[in-house]
mmCIF file of C-alpha atoms in Angstrom:
data_model
loop_
_atom_site.group_PDB
_atom_site.id
_atom_site.type_symbol
_atom_site.label_atom_id
_atom_site.label_comp_id
_atom_site.label_asym_id
_atom_site.label_seq_id
_atom_site.Cartn_x
_atom_site.Cartn_y
_atom_site.Cartn_z
ATOM 1 C CA MET A 298 43.752 -5.459 -12.691
ATOM 2 C CA SER A 299 44.987 -6.604 -16.113
ATOM 3 C CA TRP A 300 44.710 -4.540 -19.294
ATOM 4 C CA PHE A 301 42.175 -7.050 -20.648
ATOM 5 C CA GLU A 302 40.007 -6.645 -17.552
ATOM 6 C CA SER A 303 40.179 -2.859 -17.843
ATOM 7 C CA PHE A 304 39.181 -3.034 -21.524
ATOM 8 C CA VAL A 305 36.169 -5.250 -20.804
ATOM 9 C CA LEU A 306 35.060 -3.152 -17.820
ATOM 10 C CA GLY A 307 35.497 0.073 -19.797
ATOM 11 C CA LEU A 308 33.395 -1.436 -22.572
ATOM 12 C CA VAL A 309 30.699 -2.439 -20.085
ATOM 13 C CA GLN A 310 30.724 1.040 -18.528
ATOM 14 C CA GLY A 311 30.328 2.717 -21.917
ATOM 15 C CA LEU A 312 27.547 0.368 -23.004
ATOM 16 C CA THR A 313 25.483 0.591 -19.834
ATOM 17 C CA GLU A 314 25.954 4.107 -18.374
ATOM 18 C CA PHE A 315 23.190 5.774 -20.375
ATOM 19 C CA LEU A 316 20.813 2.829 -20.548
ATOM 20 C CA PRO A 317 18.390 2.409 -17.609
ATOM 21 C CA ILE A 318 20.048 -0.851 -16.479
ATOM 22 C CA SER A 319 22.748 0.394 -14.025
ATOM 23 C CA SER A 320 26.373 0.600 -15.122
ATOM 24 C CA SER A 321 27.673 0.163 -11.558
ATOM 25 C CA ALA A 322 25.721 -3.088 -11.207
ATOM 26 C CA HIS A 323 27.042 -4.379 -14.522
ATOM 27 C CA LEU A 324 30.652 -3.575 -13.603
ATOM 28 C CA ARG A 325 30.150 -5.450 -10.336
ATOM 29 C CA LEU A 326 28.424 -8.376 -12.053
ATOM 30 C CA THR A 327 30.941 -8.629 -14.892
ATOM 31 C CA ALA A 328 33.761 -8.997 -12.383
ATOM 32 C CA ALA A 329 31.796 -11.506 -10.295
ATOM 33 C CA PHE A 330 30.816 -13.683 -13.277
ATOM 34 C CA ALA A 331 34.363 -13.607 -14.688
ATOM 35 C CA GLY A 332 35.934 -14.463 -11.348
ATOM 36 C CA TRP A 333 37.775 -11.129 -11.158
ATOM 37 C CA HIS A 334 38.195 -8.848 -8.161
ATOM 38 C CA ASP A 335 35.379 -6.357 -7.599
ATOM 39 C CA PRO A 336 36.655 -3.192 -9.376
ATOM 40 C CA GLY A 337 35.254 -1.145 -6.507
ATOM 41 C CA ALA A 338 33.402 2.131 -6.133
ATOM 42 C CA ALA A 339 36.480 4.253 -6.941
ATOM 43 C CA PHE A 340 37.093 2.547 -10.300
ATOM 44 C CA THR A 341 33.394 2.851 -11.138
ATOM 45 C CA ALA A 342 33.274 6.566 -10.285
ATOM 46 C CA ILE A 343 36.406 7.384 -12.282
ATOM 47 C CA THR A 344 35.407 5.452 -15.425
ATOM 48 C CA GLN A 345 32.112 7.332 -15.322
ATOM 49 C CA ILE A 346 34.140 10.466 -16.039
ATOM 50 C CA GLY A 347 34.760 8.955 -19.477
ATOM 51 C CA THR A 348 31.084 8.520 -20.232
ATOM 52 C CA GLU A 349 30.348 11.946 -18.769
ATOM 53 C CA ALA A 350 32.876 13.436 -21.185
ATOM 54 C CA ALA A 351 30.699 11.950 -23.925
ATOM 55 C CA VAL A 352 27.722 13.831 -22.440
ATOM 56 C CA LEU A 353 29.706 17.075 -22.447
ATOM 57 C CA ILE A 354 30.470 16.681 -26.136
ATOM 58 C CA TYR A 355 27.035 15.425 -27.189
ATOM 59 C CA PHE A 356 25.192 18.220 -25.334
ATOM 60 C CA ARG A 357 27.943 20.819 -25.845
ATOM 61 C CA GLN A 358 25.605 23.382 -27.417
ATOM 62 C CA ASP A 359 23.016 23.035 -24.642
ATOM 63 C CA ILE A 360 25.701 23.169 -21.955
ATOM 64 C CA ALA A 361 27.439 26.213 -23.453
ATOM 65 C CA ARG A 362 24.121 28.039 -23.729
ATOM 66 C CA ILE A 363 23.111 27.167 -20.148
ATOM 67 C CA LEU A 364 26.494 28.144 -18.685
ATOM 68 C CA SER A 365 26.544 31.428 -20.589
ATOM 69 C CA ALA A 366 23.045 32.370 -19.440
ATOM 70 C CA TRP A 367 23.707 31.248 -15.856
ATOM 71 C CA PHE A 368 26.896 33.292 -15.489
ATOM 72 C CA ARG A 369 25.194 36.363 -16.955
ATOM 73 C CA SER A 370 22.291 35.931 -14.550
ATOM 74 C CA LEU A 371 24.692 36.372 -11.616
ATOM 75 C CA THR A 372 25.089 40.069 -12.444
ATOM 76 C CA ASP A 373 22.155 40.797 -14.758
ATOM 77 C CA ARG A 374 18.807 40.508 -12.939
ATOM 78 C CA SER A 375 16.871 40.520 -16.213
ATOM 79 C CA MET A 376 18.560 37.227 -17.155
ATOM 80 C CA ARG A 377 17.150 35.409 -14.134
ATOM 81 C CA SER A 378 13.878 34.747 -15.927
ATOM 82 C CA ASP A 379 15.731 33.224 -18.901
ATOM 83 C CA HIS A 380 15.016 29.497 -19.292
ATOM 84 C CA ASP A 381 18.663 28.542 -19.793
ATOM 85 C CA ALA A 382 19.759 30.523 -16.740
ATOM 86 C CA GLN A 383 17.059 28.798 -14.698
ATOM 87 C CA MET A 384 18.247 25.424 -15.992
ATOM 88 C CA GLY A 385 21.688 26.196 -14.619
ATOM 89 C CA TRP A 386 20.232 26.828 -11.160
ATOM 90 C CA LEU A 387 17.990 23.756 -11.395
ATOM 91 C CA VAL A 388 20.953 21.510 -12.209
ATOM 92 C CA ILE A 389 22.668 22.864 -9.082
ATOM 93 C CA VAL A 390 19.544 22.345 -6.967
ATOM 94 C CA GLY A 391 19.040 18.829 -8.324
ATOM 95 C CA SER A 392 22.663 17.921 -7.524
ATOM 96 C CA ILE A 393 22.347 18.677 -3.799
ATOM 97 C CA PRO A 394 20.730 15.358 -2.711
ATOM 98 C CA ILE A 395 23.344 13.086 -4.277
ATOM 99 C CA GLY A 396 26.156 15.283 -2.967
ATOM 100 C CA VAL A 397 24.914 15.122 0.612
ATOM 101 C CA LEU A 398 23.951 11.438 0.559
ATOM 102 C CA GLY A 399 27.086 10.427 -1.351
ATOM 103 C CA LEU A 400 29.316 11.765 1.425
ATOM 104 C CA THR A 401 27.034 10.516 4.205
ATOM 105 C CA LEU A 402 26.755 6.958 2.838
ATOM 106 C CA LYS A 403 30.324 6.594 1.529
ATOM 107 C CA ASP A 404 31.126 3.520 3.673
ATOM 108 C CA GLN A 405 27.883 1.782 2.692
ATOM 109 C CA ILE A 406 28.454 2.538 -1.008
ATOM 110 C CA GLU A 407 31.897 0.917 -0.874
ATOM 111 C CA GLY A 408 30.728 -2.030 1.225
ATOM 112 C CA PRO A 409 27.201 -3.380 1.962
ATOM 113 C CA PHE A 410 25.598 -1.764 -1.101
ATOM 114 C CA ARG A 411 27.763 -3.998 -3.355
ATOM 115 C CA ASP A 412 26.120 -7.212 -2.086
ATOM 116 C CA LEU A 413 24.781 -9.069 -5.137
ATOM 117 C CA ARG A 414 21.477 -9.822 -3.386
ATOM 118 C CA LEU A 415 20.831 -6.114 -2.936
ATOM 119 C CA ILE A 416 21.797 -5.483 -6.555
ATOM 120 C CA ALA A 417 19.364 -8.181 -7.717
ATOM 121 C CA THR A 418 16.605 -6.609 -5.617
ATOM 122 C CA THR A 419 17.159 -3.103 -6.968
ATOM 123 C CA LEU A 420 17.332 -4.394 -10.537
ATOM 124 C CA ILE A 421 13.903 -5.993 -10.180
ATOM 125 C CA VAL A 422 12.195 -3.275 -8.117
ATOM 126 C CA MET A 423 13.418 -0.369 -10.232
ATOM 127 C CA GLY A 424 12.626 -2.377 -13.355
ATOM 128 C CA ILE A 425 9.006 -2.573 -12.219
ATOM 129 C CA VAL A 426 8.977 1.167 -11.409
ATOM 130 C CA LEU A 427 10.385 1.971 -14.858
ATOM 131 C CA GLY A 428 7.756 -0.274 -16.444
ATOM 132 C CA ILE A 429 4.917 1.507 -14.634
ATOM 133 C CA ALA A 430 6.317 4.939 -15.580
ATOM 134 C CA ASP A 431 6.707 3.852 -19.179
ATOM 135 C CA ARG A 432 3.111 2.593 -19.395
ATOM 136 C CA LEU A 433 1.752 5.824 -17.928
ATOM 137 C CA ALA A 434 3.764 7.852 -20.460
ATOM 138 C CA ALA A 435 2.551 5.660 -23.318
ATOM 139 C CA ARG A 436 -1.068 6.050 -22.182
ATOM 140 C CA ASP A 437 -0.738 9.835 -22.190
ATOM 141 C CA GLU A 438 0.982 9.863 -25.590
ATOM 142 C CA THR A 439 -1.410 7.556 -27.406
ATOM 143 C CA GLY A 440 -4.647 7.925 -25.468
ATOM 144 C CA GLY A 441 -7.017 4.997 -25.736
ATOM 145 C CA ARG A 442 -10.578 3.953 -26.383
ATOM 146 C CA HIS A 443 -11.916 6.204 -23.626
ATOM 147 C CA ARG A 444 -9.011 8.639 -23.291
ATOM 148 C CA VAL A 445 -7.677 11.558 -25.253
ATOM 149 C CA VAL A 446 -3.995 12.234 -25.795
ATOM 150 C CA LYS A 447 -2.610 14.127 -22.793
ATOM 151 C CA GLU A 448 0.075 16.747 -23.257
ATOM 152 C CA ARG A 449 3.144 16.037 -21.141
ATOM 153 C CA LYS A 450 5.487 18.544 -19.527
ATOM 154 C CA THR A 451 8.757 19.711 -21.065
ATOM 155 C CA LEU A 452 11.857 21.223 -19.446
ATOM 156 C CA LYS A 453 10.242 24.659 -19.718
ATOM 157 C CA ASP A 454 7.838 23.467 -17.019
ATOM 158 C CA LEU A 455 10.645 22.388 -14.678
ATOM 159 C CA GLY A 456 10.725 24.136 -11.308
ATOM 160 C CA VAL A 457 12.581 23.825 -7.999
ATOM 161 C CA ARG A 458 10.211 21.177 -6.596
ATOM 162 C CA ASP A 459 10.528 18.910 -9.625
ATOM 163 C CA GLY A 460 14.269 19.589 -9.782
ATOM 164 C CA LEU A 461 14.682 18.357 -6.201
ATOM 165 C CA ILE A 462 12.545 15.279 -6.887
ATOM 166 C CA TYR A 463 14.763 14.516 -9.878
ATOM 167 C CA GLY A 464 17.747 14.991 -7.573
ATOM 168 C CA PHE A 465 16.488 12.519 -4.976
ATOM 169 C CA CYS A 466 15.764 10.022 -7.761
ATOM 170 C CA GLN A 467 19.355 10.416 -8.967
ATOM 171 C CA ALA A 468 20.634 9.905 -5.406
ATOM 172 C CA MET A 469 18.976 6.483 -5.325
ATOM 173 C CA ALA A 470 21.559 5.397 -7.905
ATOM 174 C CA LEU A 471 24.182 5.391 -5.132
ATOM 175 C CA ILE A 472 22.945 1.820 -4.703
ATOM 176 C CA PRO A 473 24.282 -0.352 -7.566
ATOM 177 C CA GLY A 474 21.400 -1.780 -9.568
ATOM 178 C CA VAL A 475 19.165 1.281 -9.367
ATOM 179 C CA SER A 476 20.618 3.106 -12.426
ATOM 180 C CA ARG A 477 21.110 6.858 -12.501
ATOM 181 C CA SER A 478 19.329 7.269 -15.831
ATOM 182 C CA GLY A 479 16.670 4.704 -14.929
ATOM 183 C CA ALA A 480 15.776 6.385 -11.648
ATOM 184 C CA THR A 481 15.738 9.961 -12.956
ATOM 185 C CA ILE A 482 13.903 9.082 -16.166
ATOM 186 C CA SER A 483 11.332 7.094 -14.174
ATOM 187 C CA GLY A 484 10.900 10.031 -11.811
ATOM 188 C CA GLY A 485 10.464 12.394 -14.741
ATOM 189 C CA LEU A 486 7.907 10.176 -16.446
ATOM 190 C CA LEU A 487 5.943 9.757 -13.209
ATOM 191 C CA MET A 488 5.906 13.548 -12.803
ATOM 192 C CA GLY A 489 4.420 13.866 -16.288
ATOM 193 C CA TYR A 490 7.449 14.847 -18.402
ATOM 194 C CA THR A 491 8.024 13.652 -21.948
ATOM 195 C CA ARG A 492 10.548 10.858 -22.503
ATOM 196 C CA GLU A 493 12.968 13.176 -24.278
ATOM 197 C CA SER A 494 12.749 15.873 -21.575
ATOM 198 C CA ALA A 495 13.194 13.361 -18.760
ATOM 199 C CA ALA A 496 16.252 11.855 -20.437
ATOM 200 C CA ARG A 497 17.803 15.215 -21.343
ATOM 201 C CA TYR A 498 17.562 16.605 -17.799
ATOM 202 C CA SER A 499 18.780 13.256 -16.448
ATOM 203 C CA PHE A 500 21.976 13.514 -18.475
ATOM 204 C CA LEU A 501 22.530 17.202 -17.676
ATOM 205 C CA LEU A 502 21.900 16.568 -13.971
ATOM 206 C CA ALA A 503 24.497 13.786 -13.913
ATOM 207 C CA ILE A 504 27.353 16.065 -15.049
ATOM 208 C CA PRO A 505 28.258 17.759 -11.727
ATOM 209 C CA ALA A 506 27.557 14.619 -9.677
ATOM 210 C CA VAL A 507 29.698 12.308 -11.808
ATOM 211 C CA LEU A 508 32.578 14.740 -12.264
ATOM 212 C CA ALA A 509 32.666 15.555 -8.540
ATOM 213 C CA SER A 510 32.456 11.880 -7.568
ATOM 214 C CA GLY A 511 35.201 10.900 -9.989
ATOM 215 C CA ALA A 512 37.481 13.701 -8.798
ATOM 216 C CA TYR A 513 36.854 12.743 -5.156
ATOM 217 C CA GLU A 514 37.769 9.095 -5.810
ATOM 218 C CA LEU A 515 41.027 9.910 -7.637
ATOM 219 C CA LYS A 516 42.890 9.678 -4.347
ATOM 220 C CA ASP A 517 41.998 5.970 -4.044
ATOM 221 C CA VAL A 518 43.458 4.903 -7.400
ATOM 222 C CA GLY A 519 46.569 2.791 -6.859
ATOM 223 C CA GLU A 520 45.253 1.242 -3.654
ATOM 224 C CA GLY A 521 44.445 -2.452 -3.731
ATOM 225 C CA HIS A 522 44.512 -4.161 -7.123
ATOM 226 C CA VAL A 523 43.416 -1.196 -9.276
ATOM 227 C CA SER A 524 46.247 0.959 -10.700
ATOM 228 C CA TRP A 525 46.365 4.168 -12.718
ATOM 229 C CA GLY A 526 47.170 2.692 -16.154
ATOM 230 C CA PRO A 527 44.221 0.276 -16.453
ATOM 231 C CA THR A 528 41.866 2.837 -14.874
ATOM 232 C CA ILE A 529 42.763 5.529 -17.437
ATOM 233 C CA PHE A 530 42.521 2.991 -20.265
ATOM 234 C CA ALA A 531 39.067 1.846 -19.117
ATOM 235 C CA THR A 532 37.952 5.481 -18.866
ATOM 236 C CA LEU A 533 39.017 6.158 -22.475
ATOM 237 C CA VAL A 534 37.219 3.039 -23.704
ATOM 238 C CA ALA A 535 34.099 4.089 -21.790
ATOM 239 C CA PHE A 536 34.224 7.530 -23.438
ATOM 240 C CA VAL A 537 34.374 6.188 -27.012
ATOM 241 C CA VAL A 538 31.673 3.570 -26.509
ATOM 242 C CA GLY A 539 29.527 5.888 -24.375
ATOM 243 C CA TYR A 540 29.361 8.563 -27.052
ATOM 244 C CA ALA A 541 27.992 6.065 -29.583
ATOM 245 C CA VAL A 542 25.455 4.759 -27.063
ATOM 246 C CA ILE A 543 24.121 8.170 -26.010
ATOM 247 C CA ALA A 544 23.584 9.185 -29.656
ATOM 248 C CA TRP A 545 21.628 5.963 -30.252
ATOM 249 C CA PHE A 546 19.663 6.195 -26.988
ATOM 250 C CA MET A 547 18.442 9.762 -27.550
ATOM 251 C CA LYS A 548 17.002 8.663 -30.904
ATOM 252 C CA PHE A 549 15.579 5.445 -29.437
ATOM 253 C CA ILE A 550 13.541 7.051 -26.661
ATOM 254 C CA THR A 551 11.658 9.416 -28.964
ATOM 255 C CA THR A 552 9.752 6.555 -30.580
ATOM 256 C CA LYS A 553 10.346 3.387 -28.550
ATOM 257 C CA SER A 554 9.178 1.954 -25.239
ATOM 258 C CA PHE A 555 11.458 1.216 -22.277
ATOM 259 C CA MET A 556 9.892 -2.233 -21.875
ATOM 260 C CA PRO A 557 12.915 -4.153 -23.328
ATOM 261 C CA PHE A 558 15.023 -2.666 -20.527
ATOM 262 C CA VAL A 559 12.335 -3.468 -17.964
ATOM 263 C CA ILE A 560 12.232 -7.123 -19.007
ATOM 264 C CA TYR A 561 16.029 -7.339 -19.075
ATOM 265 C CA ARG A 562 16.356 -5.893 -15.559
ATOM 266 C CA ILE A 563 13.808 -8.274 -14.078
ATOM 267 C CA LEU A 564 15.271 -11.357 -15.766
ATOM 268 C CA LEU A 565 18.819 -10.411 -14.731
ATOM 269 C CA GLY A 566 17.716 -9.871 -11.138
ATOM 270 C CA ILE A 567 15.998 -13.256 -11.066
ATOM 271 C CA LEU A 568 19.105 -14.904 -12.549
ATOM 272 C CA ILE A 569 21.338 -13.387 -9.868
ATOM 273 C CA PHE A 570 19.012 -14.575 -7.090
ATOM 274 C CA ALA A 571 18.939 -18.071 -8.611
ATOM 275 C CA LEU A 572 22.734 -18.249 -8.828
ATOM 276 C CA VAL A 573 23.183 -16.986 -5.267
ATOM 277 C CA TRP A 574 20.524 -19.243 -3.772
ATOM 278 C CA SER A 575 21.919 -22.286 -5.600
ATOM 279 C CA GLY A 576 25.403 -21.565 -4.269
ATOM 280 C CA ALA A 577 26.856 -21.089 -7.754
ATOM 281 C CA LEU A 578 27.688 -17.454 -6.984
ATOM 282 C CA SER A 579 28.672 -15.837 -3.701
ATOM 283 C CA PRO A 580 26.832 -12.603 -2.897
ATOM 284 C CA HIS A 581 30.249 -11.182 -1.994
ATOM 285 C CA ALA A 582 32.144 -12.609 -4.991
ATOM 286 C CA GLY A 583 35.474 -10.840 -5.453
ATOM 287 C CA GLU A 584 35.057 -8.537 -2.468
ATOM 288 C CA SER A 585 37.622 -10.165 -0.191
ATOM 289 C CA ALA A 586 40.372 -9.667 -2.710
ATOM 290 C CA GLY A 587 39.167 -6.261 -3.825
#
């Protein structure tokens, strides 16, 4: 991998990680469209550490408060009813599905799941799911001719059941094209949470999963065409760009609809299918050399 490739892929990772459009799919597609080798699951997981570092900084006050309350709850029974302490446990509970499935499906994640036809399918299907969730949220928030405004749930209403559902939604993002934020936000909206609450828990829930995945994949750096230097450089680029994107996205979702992302996902999926069916793009582009 050249330094230019690592810069572009780091930029793509930072731009797409927090948007509900799938960063792993865009890394795969960028390489395929440019005629580069598939960067692979290991490169993707490690560069996500950069964007997750942006989450740690952006939500540093929330994270510090949750960690403090959680640790105190281990020895102080009275703290176990504290909302922040409960959030700590719920992040752990919600991380179980992706941990189990990530290890179980490791070979599929690094192989069959990177087929561009599957990516196109997940882009379209999850785009439709996000669109439905967004419309339901908008209906509750604005009401209508024959409806009153319906109050949606916040993170104070989050329990073990909803935490696990969020976790299984996040685990779906093991398939490129699904989108970690897209799946968890859609799940949250469908369960009746506000946009801001769904996004906030989505980002907090991703922290242990992404950091663990990135650490696990460190052993594979240097194998094949991906080396340490370009990987670290791409991770740093992803961090800088990701921080700017997450700050913008958290402001965007409080007032705007997800429909632009829905339309983009569907159109991109259709484009990929058209290119593959016409023979202009191989569904396994770059894989043989990767």
